[in-house]
Amino acid sequence: MTTPHPTKRPTDATYLADRDTAEEPPDLPRELLNLPWIDIHNHAHTLSWDDRERYALSGCRSMMMVASGYHWTPYKPVEADDIRFLWDDAINRREAIERNHFFEAKLGLGVHTGVRIEDPDELLAAMDAYCALDEVVAVGETGVVPSQHVERWGVDEQQAVVQAQMELADDHGLPVLLHTPNTSTESKRSYRDGLGVTPGYEKNAGLGADPVLDGDNPALESVKRDVAAARDAGLPEGRVVASHADRNNTEYLMEETDCYLSYTIGHSWLVGVDAADVANAIDEYGPGRIMVDTDCANVLRTDPYALKRAIFELYRYGIDVDEIRQVVLENPREVFDFEQ
Ligand SMILES: [Zn+2]
């Protein structure tokens, strides 16, 4: 028995040296350690200071903080002013966040149709001036959803609100970040009554309104309505970024549209999407229209390190360094107005 190392007793190396098939150590791409990345969808202004620091520590170069979520409006029914407050809060704090953490922080502002808003026209009228701000780099997140929180919002009305935002985006040369609904993953058993169906998500699941879309695949139907809205608005599909891309909508978006697909991996426990889905999509369709985002927010269990972890995981899954760089850095720079 050969002993390649001066260890006191045999280690794995001793046995490996005796094999014909002894493997060469892998040629690790050290550049992945310092590869900058961009998170085009998060709600980092709602996270803790420490969580934002985690973005900086793990190499986040730029991010888009999305201020459109109804989760943060305390009043129901939701009024236009409640949403305006969310926009203004993000605008007010953005610069301090950049100063504290060094990454570039831009904003996405929009009207999310996950809860019915009393007077959406008021918001749409106000949005024009917000879209003109330098720090606003996209409209969104928005997109038709099959069911609302608390109160239903008819699907045609939702689609009209989405389309109106797409028209504004087109006027201002901005992209639109779509919220696409995920098909929920099968859980092994249900939870005790009164504790909600999704622990880890600060949402009163019992207050979900009856669906406004049914049929075989309402989640996909919603995305198709969003694409129809973009076409009616004259917004080029290359400026539509479908966040929460998943196994249910990838084929449609890739094969029947020119939209970008952004895979949300910051809460895989909830939506069942992770780096393997991203790798599969790259294998099948190439990296040209793929991005990765975290959607980290304070209302659910999310991971600010998710994107950095995915960089290593994509490499392990066989994706080339150039392709990884394209999906985590170059594609976001191409579509959103981030610094070069
Ligand atoms: Zn989000």
GROMACS .gro file of C-alpha atoms and ligand atoms in nm:
model
  341
    1MET     CA    1   0.000   0.000   0.000
    2THR     CA    2   0.141   0.337  -0.104
    3THR     CA    3   0.116   0.624   0.139
    4PRO     CA    4   0.121   0.949  -0.060
    5HIS     CA    5   0.106   1.167   0.250
    6PRO     CA    6   0.308   1.150   0.568
    7THR     CA    7  -0.003   1.089   0.774
    8LYS     CA    8   0.027   0.868   1.079
    9ARG     CA    9  -0.227   0.615   0.947
   10PRO     CA   10  -0.389   0.572   0.603
   11THR     CA   11  -0.637   0.837   0.492
   12ASP     CA   12  -0.871   0.836   0.192
   13ALA     CA   13  -0.577   0.952  -0.021
   14THR     CA   14  -0.401   0.622   0.039
   15TYR     CA   15  -0.688   0.423  -0.107
   16LEU     CA   16  -0.750   0.664  -0.392
   17ALA     CA   17  -0.384   0.643  -0.496
   18ASP     CA   18  -0.423   0.267  -0.541
   19ARG     CA   19  -0.707   0.305  -0.787
   20ASP     CA   20  -0.655   0.333  -1.161
   21THR     CA   21  -0.937   0.583  -1.178
   22ALA     CA   22  -0.782   0.830  -0.933
   23GLU     CA   23  -0.945   1.163  -1.008
   24GLU     CA   24  -0.760   1.485  -1.067
   25PRO     CA   25  -0.870   1.758  -0.829
   26PRO     CA   26  -1.129   1.978  -1.003
   27ASP     CA   27  -1.020   2.305  -1.159
   28LEU     CA   28  -1.230   2.537  -0.944
   29PRO     CA   29  -1.331   2.873  -1.088
   30ARG     CA   30  -1.215   3.100  -0.808
   31GLU     CA   31  -1.369   3.398  -0.983
   32LEU     CA   32  -1.710   3.281  -0.860
   33LEU     CA   33  -1.605   3.391  -0.512
   34ASN     CA   34  -1.600   3.752  -0.624
   35LEU     CA   35  -1.854   3.751  -0.902
   36PRO     CA   36  -2.082   4.053  -0.853
   37TRP     CA   37  -2.452   3.981  -0.881
   38ILE     CA   38  -2.775   4.178  -0.912
   39ASP     CA   39  -3.103   4.100  -0.738
   40ILE     CA   40  -3.380   4.245  -0.955
   41HIS     CA   41  -3.661   4.162  -0.715
   42ASN     CA   42  -3.653   4.206  -0.341
   43HIS     CA   43  -3.815   4.411  -0.069
   44ALA     CA   44  -3.490   4.486   0.113
   45HIS     CA   45  -3.623   4.812   0.254
   46THR     CA   46  -3.850   4.596   0.473
   47LEU     CA   47  -3.563   4.375   0.592
   48SER     CA   48  -3.343   4.434   0.893
   49TRP     CA   49  -3.022   4.634   0.867
   50ASP     CA   50  -2.833   4.309   0.925
   51ASP     CA   51  -3.007   4.133   0.639
   52ARG     CA   52  -2.919   4.417   0.405
   53GLU     CA   53  -2.561   4.389   0.525
   54ARG     CA   54  -2.572   4.020   0.428
   55TYR     CA   55  -2.644   4.128   0.070
   56ALA     CA   56  -2.336   4.349   0.075
   57LEU     CA   57  -2.115   4.090   0.242
   58SER     CA   58  -2.201   3.828  -0.017
   59GLY     CA   59  -2.124   4.045  -0.318
   60CYS     CA   60  -2.452   4.206  -0.421
   61ARG     CA   61  -2.359   4.480  -0.671
   62SER     CA   62  -2.705   4.624  -0.736
   63MET     CA   63  -3.061   4.553  -0.640
   64MET     CA   64  -3.413   4.664  -0.717
   65MET     CA   65  -3.625   4.715  -0.408
   66VAL     CA   66  -3.989   4.669  -0.498
   67ALA     CA   67  -4.239   4.894  -0.324
   68SER     CA   68  -4.578   4.772  -0.432
   69GLY     CA   69  -4.671   4.500  -0.188
   70TYR     CA   70  -5.008   4.510  -0.020
   71HIS     CA   71  -4.863   4.311   0.273
   72TRP     CA   72  -4.745   4.636   0.423
   73THR     CA   73  -5.072   4.829   0.411
   74PRO     CA   74  -5.249   4.796   0.745
   75TYR     CA   75  -5.595   4.906   0.631
   76LYS     CA   76  -5.855   4.706   0.442
   77PRO     CA   77  -6.000   4.810   0.205
   78VAL     CA   78  -5.676   4.939   0.060
   79GLU     CA   79  -5.686   5.293  -0.075
   80ALA     CA   80  -5.458   5.460  -0.326
   81ASP     CA   81  -5.296   5.663  -0.050
   82ASP     CA   82  -5.192   5.347   0.133
   83ILE     CA   83  -4.993   5.238  -0.172
   84ARG     CA   84  -4.855   5.591  -0.219
   85PHE     CA   85  -4.718   5.568   0.133
   86LEU     CA   86  -4.529   5.250   0.042
   87TRP     CA   87  -4.372   5.420  -0.260
   88ASP     CA   88  -4.283   5.732  -0.063
   89ASP     CA   89  -4.133   5.534   0.223
   90ALA     CA   90  -3.902   5.348  -0.017
   91ILE     CA   91  -3.806   5.671  -0.196
   92ASN     CA   92  -3.735   5.838   0.135
   93ARG     CA   93  -3.505   5.562   0.261
   94ARG     CA   94  -3.330   5.446  -0.055
   95GLU     CA   95  -3.032   5.678  -0.039
   96ALA     CA   96  -2.954   5.595   0.323
   97ILE     CA   97  -2.968   5.226   0.237
   98GLU     CA   98  -2.714   5.276  -0.042
   99ARG     CA   99  -2.490   5.481   0.184
  100ASN     CA  100  -2.498   5.217   0.456
  101HIS     CA  101  -2.435   4.912   0.245
  102PHE     CA  102  -2.242   5.027  -0.067
  103PHE     CA  103  -2.451   4.834  -0.322
  104GLU     CA  104  -2.655   5.026  -0.576
  105ALA     CA  105  -3.020   5.031  -0.466
  106LYS     CA  106  -3.286   5.124  -0.720
  107LEU     CA  107  -3.664   5.105  -0.701
  108GLY     CA  108  -3.956   4.933  -0.864
  109LEU     CA  109  -4.292   5.101  -0.804
  110GLY     CA  110  -4.627   4.965  -0.903
  111VAL     CA  111  -4.978   4.855  -0.826
  112HIS     CA  112  -4.994   4.492  -0.719
  113THR     CA  113  -5.335   4.337  -0.776
  114GLY     CA  114  -5.304   4.084  -0.493
  115VAL     CA  115  -5.550   4.294  -0.299
  116ARG     CA  116  -5.829   4.509  -0.442
  117ILE     CA  117  -5.745   4.880  -0.432
  118GLU     CA  118  -6.038   5.119  -0.401
  119ASP     CA  119  -5.928   5.392  -0.639
  120PRO     CA  120  -5.658   5.257  -0.873
  121ASP     CA  121  -5.701   5.537  -1.127
  122GLU     CA  122  -5.572   5.785  -0.872
  123LEU     CA  123  -5.255   5.578  -0.838
  124LEU     CA  124  -5.211   5.532  -1.209
  125ALA     CA  125  -5.239   5.909  -1.257
  126ALA     CA  126  -4.977   5.972  -0.989
  127MET     CA  127  -4.741   5.706  -1.124
  128ASP     CA  128  -4.638   5.904  -1.428
  129ALA     CA  129  -4.433   6.147  -1.220
  130TYR     CA  130  -4.282   5.867  -1.012
  131CYS     CA  131  -4.173   5.683  -1.327
  132ALA     CA  132  -3.971   5.989  -1.428
  133LEU     CA  133  -3.748   5.964  -1.120
  134ASP     CA  134  -3.390   5.847  -1.180
  135GLU     CA  135  -3.409   5.596  -0.897
  136VAL     CA  136  -3.715   5.423  -1.043
  137VAL     CA  137  -3.583   5.161  -1.286
  138ALA     CA  138  -3.897   4.953  -1.339
  139VAL     CA  139  -4.271   4.939  -1.296
  140GLY     CA  140  -4.389   4.655  -1.074
  141GLU     CA  141  -4.427   4.416  -0.933
  142THR     CA  142  -4.766   4.368  -1.086
  143GLY     CA  143  -4.960   4.102  -1.272
  144VAL     CA  144  -5.297   3.933  -1.276
  145VAL     CA  145  -5.350   3.692  -0.987
  146PRO     CA  146  -5.618   3.424  -0.959
  147SER     CA  147  -5.725   3.523  -0.607
  148GLN     CA  148  -5.694   3.820  -0.377
  149HIS     CA  149  -5.642   3.882  -0.013
  150VAL     CA  150  -5.966   3.984   0.168
  151GLU     CA  151  -6.167   4.105  -0.131
  152ARG     CA  152  -6.201   3.986  -0.490
  153TRP     CA  153  -6.085   4.198  -0.782
  154GLY     CA  154  -6.240   4.099  -1.115
  155VAL     CA  155  -5.990   3.957  -1.357
  156ASP     CA  156  -6.068   4.200  -1.641
  157GLU     CA  157  -6.030   4.496  -1.405
  158GLN     CA  158  -5.698   4.357  -1.284
  159GLN     CA  159  -5.578   4.313  -1.640
  160ALA     CA  160  -5.674   4.673  -1.719
  161VAL     CA  161  -5.470   4.798  -1.422
  162VAL     CA  162  -5.174   4.587  -1.533
  163GLN     CA  163  -5.205   4.715  -1.889
  164ALA     CA  164  -5.226   5.078  -1.776
  165GLN     CA  165  -4.898   5.031  -1.588
  166MET     CA  166  -4.742   4.874  -1.896
  167GLU     CA  167  -4.844   5.177  -2.101
  168LEU     CA  168  -4.676   5.402  -1.846
  169ALA     CA  169  -4.365   5.185  -1.851
  170ASP     CA  170  -4.357   5.208  -2.228
  171ASP     CA  171  -4.392   5.588  -2.216
  172HIS     CA  172  -4.093   5.605  -1.984
  173GLY     CA  173  -3.882   5.337  -2.151
  174LEU     CA  174  -3.894   5.122  -1.837
  175PRO     CA  175  -3.921   4.745  -1.798
  176VAL     CA  176  -4.208   4.584  -1.608
  177LEU     CA  177  -4.150   4.330  -1.332
  178LEU     CA  178  -4.430   4.075  -1.341
  179HIS     CA  179  -4.550   3.889  -1.037
  180THR     CA  180  -4.649   3.552  -1.179
  181PRO     CA  181  -4.846   3.314  -0.954
  182ASN     CA  182  -4.680   2.987  -0.859
  183THR     CA  183  -4.853   2.655  -0.844
  184SER     CA  184  -4.817   2.550  -0.484
  185THR     CA  185  -4.610   2.250  -0.392
  186GLU     CA  186  -4.773   1.944  -0.246
  187SER     CA  187  -4.728   1.931   0.129
  188LYS     CA  188  -4.729   1.602   0.311
  189ARG     CA  189  -5.010   1.693   0.547
  190SER     CA  190  -5.216   1.992   0.650
  191TYR     CA  191  -5.172   2.207   0.957
  192ARG     CA  192  -5.385   2.248   1.265
  193ASP     CA  193  -5.688   2.477   1.209
  194GLY     CA  194  -5.626   2.841   1.287
  195LEU     CA  195  -5.250   2.826   1.236
  196GLY     CA  196  -5.275   2.901   0.865
  197VAL     CA  197  -5.160   2.698   0.569
  198THR     CA  198  -4.820   2.858   0.530
  199PRO     CA  199  -4.623   2.903   0.851
  200GLY     CA  200  -4.322   3.109   0.756
  201TYR     CA  201  -4.544   3.355   0.577
  202GLU     CA  202  -4.698   3.643   0.772
  203LYS     CA  203  -5.028   3.634   0.592
  204ASN     CA  204  -5.371   3.554   0.719
  205ALA     CA  205  -5.443   3.265   0.487
  206GLY     CA  206  -5.799   3.239   0.618
  207LEU     CA  207  -5.873   3.580   0.461
  208GLY     CA  208  -5.812   3.467   0.103
  209ALA     CA  209  -6.107   3.561  -0.120
  210ASP     CA  210  -6.268   3.313  -0.359
  211PRO     CA  211  -6.074   3.285  -0.686
  212VAL     CA  212  -6.159   3.511  -0.977
  213LEU     CA  213  -5.997   3.271  -1.222
  214ASP     CA  214  -6.058   2.902  -1.229
  215GLY     CA  215  -6.005   2.634  -1.489
  216ASP     CA  216  -5.725   2.382  -1.515
  217ASN     CA  217  -5.434   2.616  -1.474
  218PRO     CA  218  -5.528   2.959  -1.335
  219ALA     CA  219  -5.163   3.043  -1.258
  220LEU     CA  220  -5.071   3.004  -1.624
  221GLU     CA  221  -5.388   3.176  -1.739
  222SER     CA  222  -5.282   3.478  -1.531
  223VAL     CA  223  -4.946   3.498  -1.709
  224LYS     CA  224  -5.114   3.473  -2.047
  225ARG     CA  225  -5.334   3.767  -1.953
  226ASP     CA  226  -5.024   3.965  -1.853
  227VAL     CA  227  -4.864   3.896  -2.191
  228ALA     CA  228  -5.188   3.996  -2.365
  229ALA     CA  229  -5.181   4.320  -2.162
  230ALA     CA  230  -4.821   4.389  -2.274
  231ARG     CA  231  -4.917   4.330  -2.636
  232ASP     CA  232  -5.220   4.559  -2.606
  233ALA     CA  233  -5.007   4.823  -2.434
  234GLY     CA  234  -4.746   4.806  -2.710
  235LEU     CA  235  -4.476   4.724  -2.453
  236PRO     CA  236  -4.201   4.515  -2.616
  237GLU     CA  237  -4.184   4.171  -2.455
  238GLY     CA  238  -3.809   4.214  -2.414
  239ARG     CA  239  -3.895   4.468  -2.146
  240VAL     CA  240  -4.118   4.229  -1.953
  241VAL     CA  241  -3.946   4.030  -1.678
  242ALA     CA  242  -4.162   3.749  -1.540
  243SER     CA  243  -4.058   3.694  -1.181
  244HIS     CA  244  -4.146   3.371  -0.998
  245ALA     CA  245  -4.085   3.175  -1.317
  246ASP     CA  246  -4.147   2.807  -1.249
  247ARG     CA  247  -4.206   2.469  -1.410
  248ASN     CA  248  -4.565   2.569  -1.480
  249ASN     CA  249  -4.491   2.879  -1.688
  250THR     CA  250  -4.138   2.835  -1.828
  251GLU     CA  251  -4.231   2.652  -2.146
  252TYR     CA  252  -4.503   2.902  -2.237
  253LEU     CA  253  -4.289   3.208  -2.162
  254MET     CA  254  -3.985   3.069  -2.343
  255GLU     CA  255  -4.158   2.933  -2.648
  256GLU     CA  256  -4.444   3.174  -2.707
  257THR     CA  257  -4.306   3.507  -2.584
  258ASP     CA  258  -3.984   3.710  -2.580
  259CYS     CA  259  -4.015   3.791  -2.209
  260TYR     CA  260  -3.731   3.742  -1.964
  261LEU     CA  261  -3.782   3.480  -1.692
  262SER     CA  262  -3.657   3.546  -1.341
  263TYR     CA  263  -3.649   3.248  -1.106
  264THR     CA  264  -3.722   3.341  -0.744
  265ILE     CA  265  -3.504   3.135  -0.513
  266GLY     CA  266  -3.510   3.328  -0.184
  267HIS     CA  267  -3.805   3.126  -0.050
  268SER     CA  268  -3.775   2.786  -0.215
  269TRP     CA  269  -3.955   2.628   0.080
  270LEU     CA  270  -4.269   2.815  -0.032
  271VAL     CA  271  -4.265   2.803  -0.412
  272GLY     CA  272  -4.050   2.495  -0.470
  273VAL     CA  273  -3.815   2.670  -0.714
  274ASP     CA  274  -3.438   2.651  -0.667
  275ALA     CA  275  -3.107   2.659  -0.854
  276ALA     CA  276  -3.183   2.322  -1.017
  277ASP     CA  277  -3.478   2.479  -1.199
  278VAL     CA  278  -3.253   2.763  -1.316
  279ALA     CA  279  -2.990   2.514  -1.438
  280ASN     CA  280  -3.256   2.311  -1.622
  281ALA     CA  281  -3.387   2.624  -1.792
  282ILE     CA  282  -3.035   2.727  -1.898
  283ASP     CA  283  -2.970   2.377  -2.037
  284GLU     CA  284  -3.291   2.380  -2.232
  285TYR     CA  285  -3.313   2.739  -2.354
  286GLY     CA  286  -2.971   2.896  -2.300
  287PRO     CA  287  -2.896   3.183  -2.060
  288GLY     CA  288  -3.012   3.466  -2.288
  289ARG     CA  289  -3.345   3.545  -2.119
  290ILE     CA  290  -3.287   3.410  -1.769
  291MET     CA  291  -3.232   3.592  -1.439
  292VAL     CA  292  -3.242   3.492  -1.072
  293ASP     CA  293  -3.396   3.692  -0.787
  294THR     CA  294  -3.451   3.650  -0.414
  295ASP     CA  295  -3.783   3.830  -0.339
  296CYS     CA  296  -3.652   3.863   0.017
  297ALA     CA  297  -3.901   4.043   0.242
  298ASN     CA  298  -3.977   4.071   0.609
  299VAL     CA  299  -4.319   3.904   0.581
  300LEU     CA  300  -4.185   3.561   0.507
  301ARG     CA  301  -3.891   3.335   0.572
  302THR     CA  302  -3.636   3.440   0.309
  303ASP     CA  303  -3.263   3.414   0.258
  304PRO     CA  304  -3.046   3.713   0.158
  305TYR     CA  305  -2.762   3.468   0.075
  306ALA     CA  306  -2.981   3.274  -0.171
  307LEU     CA  307  -2.839   3.430  -0.484
  308LYS     CA  308  -2.478   3.387  -0.378
  309ARG     CA  309  -2.546   3.024  -0.289
  310ALA     CA  310  -2.713   2.972  -0.627
  311ILE     CA  311  -2.397   3.091  -0.805
  312PHE     CA  312  -2.202   2.798  -0.659
  313GLU     CA  313  -2.493   2.559  -0.702
  314LEU     CA  314  -2.532   2.645  -1.072
  315TYR     CA  315  -2.165   2.567  -1.124
  316ARG     CA  316  -2.205   2.234  -0.944
  317TYR     CA  317  -2.499   2.158  -1.172
  318GLY     CA  318  -2.273   2.197  -1.473
  319ILE     CA  319  -2.344   2.555  -1.579
  320ASP     CA  320  -2.044   2.744  -1.720
  321VAL     CA  321  -1.902   3.051  -1.547
  322ASP     CA  322  -1.989   3.272  -1.846
  323GLU     CA  323  -2.349   3.154  -1.839
  324ILE     CA  324  -2.370   3.213  -1.464
  325ARG     CA  325  -2.232   3.565  -1.509
  326GLN     CA  326  -2.487   3.631  -1.778
  327VAL     CA  327  -2.789   3.533  -1.567
  328VAL     CA  328  -2.683   3.693  -1.237
  329LEU     CA  329  -2.518   4.010  -1.371
  330GLU     CA  330  -2.530   4.084  -1.742
  331ASN     CA  331  -2.896   4.017  -1.818
  332PRO     CA  332  -3.016   4.238  -1.530
  333ARG     CA  333  -2.782   4.516  -1.649
  334GLU     CA  334  -2.913   4.480  -1.999
  335VAL     CA  335  -3.279   4.517  -1.906
  336PHE     CA  336  -3.272   4.749  -1.602
  337ASP     CA  337  -3.086   5.076  -1.585
  338PHE     CA  338  -2.817   4.964  -1.341
  339GLU     CA  339  -2.464   5.099  -1.341
  340GLN     CA  340  -2.224   4.918  -1.574
  341ZN      ZN  341  -4.203   4.039  -0.438
   0.00000   0.00000   0.00000
